[in-house]
């Protein structure tokens, strides 16, 4: 078995790694430092060698430069003397040789490097030549150097680059001097021709060291002379291709050093180049770099060898040191392992050592503590004494086969303590073999996992079961539903899903406390669990909601529904039985929704929704009822959901409209209108309030929509305030109790009035009696605050709800509206007539205006007028209409009233 890693062995290993890393780091740093010194020494020697080469080349270039200046200085003196002679004697004509030609010959012989001397007159015609009479009469007026002397007064002397002579196709340098007449005018030039051979012979006299080269080139980089000489065709006049040199010339440099491959002999050289002042000549002195650095390379090789030898010696020393460290580490480790082996047996794991026949040889203290057996009680006995009896022979046979094949087995197993208790343990068995491969021992380690198994069971219970009742929770119930849907398709047997809700359970919690409620739920869970089959799934989904899944009931839908109904009724009868809790006798009932699980095409969520809708139907029918899922009910619910979604978008899509119904006084004049909300649906057209107002209130969309109605009504009041025919009209709008109970309702109304500029005394808020059932004081305070701003209040649908003279007398109302259900029966029903008559009398006693709604006939209007009601609203006078229709109707009514006294618009 591998030994466990202990702090001691870990410390030894850590110390060994630190010492080994320190030795290698020290060797690496020393080697790097030594290498840096060697590189620095070699670099300094290299730099000194190159610097010496540059100094030597510069000195040689200076010598050649001075020599070249001396050559052209002597030839210049010869030309000066000829110029002075010509100035005295003048230029002789071509057909009259004179002593001047003899002078030219003498000057040519006196200066070795002058090949020929001639005189050119002011027109560019050769008048005399020392050695070549055939040149006399030659016209050179078009040459560049002649033009330079003729056109530039400040030019007195000049040396040209190499030019090819037409007579012998050789290259020459030309040195010229300006001839001036007595009056200072241009008189011609004296010219000396100089052969490049002069320079080549002079360079040979300088002498060269090995690898050195000296060359002269003109300003156009044509070769004049070079030492050592090159083989054909590289001779005088050869065009040297060197972009680096040409770039330096273009920059105007006088002297520079370049390291490059020679374009003449292709050898790498370090060149010193020097421009000769006032002469079109460039001196180039070069040294063969490889040849000159031979000694440096030799020294570098020797130093590299020394460096390698030192590195090898250092590596050998480090290796020797590491081997010694490794030996010491292994020695310490062996000692530590012996100590570990002595203490490892006493670990937090129970350990047992048995011989090859399975008889116990030794156990540790932890094993004794877990099993209760001492070492004396176990030594020599078979390990079978620990068998729990929960595993059969096949289990143990597979276990020992695994040990023999793989050398070990590990897993969860049940074992038995000395006192007979059975407990779970995690057991590892390893076989031990000698070097020859023979089995000698078995080593087993074990740990008691009773606590972890209990924790695992508790986690499972919390994850899948309700902690109060012990029933399946929603998660487990959903899993069972998924499995049930697969079985429906596989076995073609239908099932049923029941949702059970305890009626009025909230009242039990509120009146008797949550403890009693919890006891009741536990009691009901036990009763239902005892009644249902073990294969049925009973779950608690929420506070007082239970669900039952019954599988494999029948192959017929009708039979399945019949069985499900019988089970549901039986459960209802059980729940209805009285139960005593804390001395209280409780009687509760339950509403149950049922849906048949008949195919796998519908999802779990679909069936849950169906059962929930059936439960809703059961509770709506008076509680303590059963209801099966009806597809028609689902269609209605889906339509409701769709309508809710469309309602939530209506405001953003600007689909709300205000229609106005006129309110008429006794004389037939329109004194105000009621703003009534309409929904202009993009597909269904105009939708009436009866379809959407309940949905707005149930989803609390009534608040933003009510704010929009107030805003639209106030904007209309503000517009009418500036129109003479409409300025006296009031606008009444209905305010929902939900909207009125908003904390910031008063602030909203005040903000709308201020923002729109509407006259507040023309705004009438219609409220219903249900507003005052709860929080009456809050409602009265809000009304009082708005009354101070001029807003008026009307009590709508009076008599249909919670009518009380007590609150009516204390509310700051301005108007009562008689509901149309009473108005429409005042002729035919004495009871309704009495109610309306009493309401009118009540309003008059409280100094309240009164408006009758739903007036549809002349008889109704006449009766109301006779009993003191002077304001009417109904189809007799006008239906709710859009703004443009209303304004047209008002103009027509105004004209009719003024002309013929009509009071109705048919």
JSON list of C-alpha atoms in Angstrom, two decimals, residues 793-864:
[
{"chain": "A", "resi": 793, "resn": "UNK", "atom": "CA", "xyz": [-67.60, 64.79, -6.34]},
{"chain": "A", "resi": 794, "resn": "UNK", "atom": "CA", "xyz": [-70.56, 62.70, -7.43]},
{"chain": "A", "resi": 795, "resn": "UNK", "atom": "CA", "xyz": [-71.70, 59.43, -5.79]},
{"chain": "A", "resi": 796, "resn": "UNK", "atom": "CA", "xyz": [-72.41, 57.04, -8.66]},
{"chain": "A", "resi": 797, "resn": "UNK", "atom": "CA", "xyz": [-74.86, 54.07, -8.68]},
{"chain": "A", "resi": 798, "resn": "UNK", "atom": "CA", "xyz": [-76.41, 55.19, -5.39]},
{"chain": "A", "resi": 799, "resn": "UNK", "atom": "CA", "xyz": [-78.62, 52.54, -3.80]},
{"chain": "A", "resi": 800, "resn": "UNK", "atom": "CA", "xyz": [-77.01, 49.49, -5.46]},
{"chain": "A", "resi": 801, "resn": "UNK", "atom": "CA", "xyz": [-74.29, 48.91, -2.90]},
{"chain": "A", "resi": 802, "resn": "UNK", "atom": "CA", "xyz": [-73.50, 49.64, 0.72]},
{"chain": "A", "resi": 803, "resn": "UNK", "atom": "CA", "xyz": [-75.90, 52.58, 1.29]},
{"chain": "A", "resi": 804, "resn": "UNK", "atom": "CA", "xyz": [-75.62, 54.25, 4.67]},
{"chain": "A", "resi": 805, "resn": "UNK", "atom": "CA", "xyz": [-76.98, 57.63, 5.67]},
{"chain": "A", "resi": 806, "resn": "UNK", "atom": "CA", "xyz": [-74.29, 57.81, 8.38]},
{"chain": "A", "resi": 807, "resn": "UNK", "atom": "CA", "xyz": [-71.35, 58.05, 5.98]},
{"chain": "A", "resi": 808, "resn": "UNK", "atom": "CA", "xyz": [-73.38, 59.89, 3.34]},
{"chain": "A", "resi": 809, "resn": "UNK", "atom": "CA", "xyz": [-73.92, 62.79, 5.73]},
{"chain": "A", "resi": 810, "resn": "UNK", "atom": "CA", "xyz": [-70.23, 63.13, 6.50]},
{"chain": "A", "resi": 811, "resn": "UNK", "atom": "CA", "xyz": [-68.80, 62.99, 2.98]},
{"chain": "A", "resi": 812, "resn": "UNK", "atom": "CA", "xyz": [-68.03, 66.19, 1.02]},
{"chain": "A", "resi": 813, "resn": "UNK", "atom": "CA", "xyz": [-70.27, 65.22, -1.91]},
{"chain": "A", "resi": 814, "resn": "UNK", "atom": "CA", "xyz": [-71.81, 67.55, -4.48]},
{"chain": "A", "resi": 815, "resn": "UNK", "atom": "CA", "xyz": [-74.10, 65.18, -6.34]},
{"chain": "A", "resi": 816, "resn": "UNK", "atom": "CA", "xyz": [-76.00, 61.86, -6.16]},
{"chain": "A", "resi": 817, "resn": "UNK", "atom": "CA", "xyz": [-76.63, 59.74, -9.24]},
{"chain": "A", "resi": 818, "resn": "UNK", "atom": "CA", "xyz": [-79.68, 57.47, -9.23]},
{"chain": "A", "resi": 819, "resn": "UNK", "atom": "CA", "xyz": [-78.76, 54.13, -10.80]},
{"chain": "A", "resi": 820, "resn": "UNK", "atom": "CA", "xyz": [-80.45, 53.32, -14.09]},
{"chain": "A", "resi": 821, "resn": "UNK", "atom": "CA", "xyz": [-81.82, 50.01, -12.68]},
{"chain": "A", "resi": 822, "resn": "UNK", "atom": "CA", "xyz": [-84.20, 52.09, -10.51]},
{"chain": "A", "resi": 823, "resn": "UNK", "atom": "CA", "xyz": [-84.94, 54.78, -13.10]},
{"chain": "A", "resi": 824, "resn": "UNK", "atom": "CA", "xyz": [-86.06, 52.35, -15.78]},
{"chain": "A", "resi": 825, "resn": "UNK", "atom": "CA", "xyz": [-88.72, 50.83, -13.45]},
{"chain": "A", "resi": 826, "resn": "UNK", "atom": "CA", "xyz": [-90.19, 53.95, -11.82]},
{"chain": "A", "resi": 827, "resn": "UNK", "atom": "CA", "xyz": [-93.32, 53.65, -14.00]},
{"chain": "A", "resi": 828, "resn": "UNK", "atom": "CA", "xyz": [-93.93, 49.94, -13.50]},
{"chain": "A", "resi": 829, "resn": "UNK", "atom": "CA", "xyz": [-92.60, 49.25, -9.99]},
{"chain": "A", "resi": 830, "resn": "UNK", "atom": "CA", "xyz": [-93.97, 51.02, -6.94]},
{"chain": "A", "resi": 831, "resn": "UNK", "atom": "CA", "xyz": [-91.01, 49.80, -4.89]},
{"chain": "A", "resi": 832, "resn": "UNK", "atom": "CA", "xyz": [-88.48, 51.29, -7.29]},
{"chain": "A", "resi": 833, "resn": "UNK", "atom": "CA", "xyz": [-90.54, 54.48, -7.54]},
{"chain": "A", "resi": 834, "resn": "UNK", "atom": "CA", "xyz": [-90.48, 54.76, -3.74]},
{"chain": "A", "resi": 835, "resn": "UNK", "atom": "CA", "xyz": [-86.71, 54.26, -3.64]},
{"chain": "A", "resi": 836, "resn": "UNK", "atom": "CA", "xyz": [-86.13, 56.95, -6.27]},
{"chain": "A", "resi": 837, "resn": "UNK", "atom": "CA", "xyz": [-88.54, 59.34, -4.57]},
{"chain": "A", "resi": 838, "resn": "UNK", "atom": "CA", "xyz": [-86.75, 58.80, -1.24]},
{"chain": "A", "resi": 839, "resn": "UNK", "atom": "CA", "xyz": [-83.37, 59.32, -2.83]},
{"chain": "A", "resi": 840, "resn": "UNK", "atom": "CA", "xyz": [-84.49, 62.62, -4.36]},
{"chain": "A", "resi": 841, "resn": "UNK", "atom": "CA", "xyz": [-85.82, 63.77, -1.02]},
{"chain": "A", "resi": 842, "resn": "UNK", "atom": "CA", "xyz": [-82.58, 62.70, 0.70]},
{"chain": "A", "resi": 843, "resn": "UNK", "atom": "CA", "xyz": [-80.45, 64.62, -1.80]},
{"chain": "A", "resi": 844, "resn": "UNK", "atom": "CA", "xyz": [-82.56, 67.73, -1.38]},
{"chain": "A", "resi": 845, "resn": "UNK", "atom": "CA", "xyz": [-82.28, 67.53, 2.41]},
{"chain": "A", "resi": 846, "resn": "UNK", "atom": "CA", "xyz": [-78.48, 67.28, 2.11]},
{"chain": "A", "resi": 847, "resn": "UNK", "atom": "CA", "xyz": [-78.38, 70.09, -0.47]},
{"chain": "A", "resi": 848, "resn": "UNK", "atom": "CA", "xyz": [-76.98, 67.73, -3.08]},
{"chain": "A", "resi": 849, "resn": "UNK", "atom": "CA", "xyz": [-77.56, 67.86, -6.81]},
{"chain": "A", "resi": 850, "resn": "UNK", "atom": "CA", "xyz": [-79.22, 64.75, -8.22]},
{"chain": "A", "resi": 851, "resn": "UNK", "atom": "CA", "xyz": [-78.82, 63.15, -11.64]},
{"chain": "A", "resi": 852, "resn": "UNK", "atom": "CA", "xyz": [-80.94, 60.33, -12.96]},
{"chain": "A", "resi": 853, "resn": "UNK", "atom": "CA", "xyz": [-79.12, 57.80, -15.19]},
{"chain": "A", "resi": 854, "resn": "UNK", "atom": "CA", "xyz": [-80.64, 55.61, -17.87]},
{"chain": "A", "resi": 855, "resn": "UNK", "atom": "CA", "xyz": [-83.55, 57.88, -18.86]},
{"chain": "A", "resi": 856, "resn": "UNK", "atom": "CA", "xyz": [-84.90, 56.36, -22.05]},
{"chain": "A", "resi": 857, "resn": "UNK", "atom": "CA", "xyz": [-88.52, 57.58, -22.37]},
{"chain": "A", "resi": 858, "resn": "UNK", "atom": "CA", "xyz": [-90.54, 60.77, -22.04]},
{"chain": "A", "resi": 859, "resn": "UNK", "atom": "CA", "xyz": [-92.65, 59.15, -19.34]},
{"chain": "A", "resi": 860, "resn": "UNK", "atom": "CA", "xyz": [-89.58, 58.44, -17.20]},
{"chain": "A", "resi": 861, "resn": "UNK", "atom": "CA", "xyz": [-88.34, 62.01, -17.65]},
{"chain": "A", "resi": 862, "resn": "UNK", "atom": "CA", "xyz": [-91.77, 63.46, -16.82]},
{"chain": "A", "resi": 863, "resn": "UNK", "atom": "CA", "xyz": [-92.05, 61.36, -13.65]},
{"chain": "A", "resi": 864, "resn": "UNK", "atom": "CA", "xyz": [-88.59, 62.36, -12.51]}
]
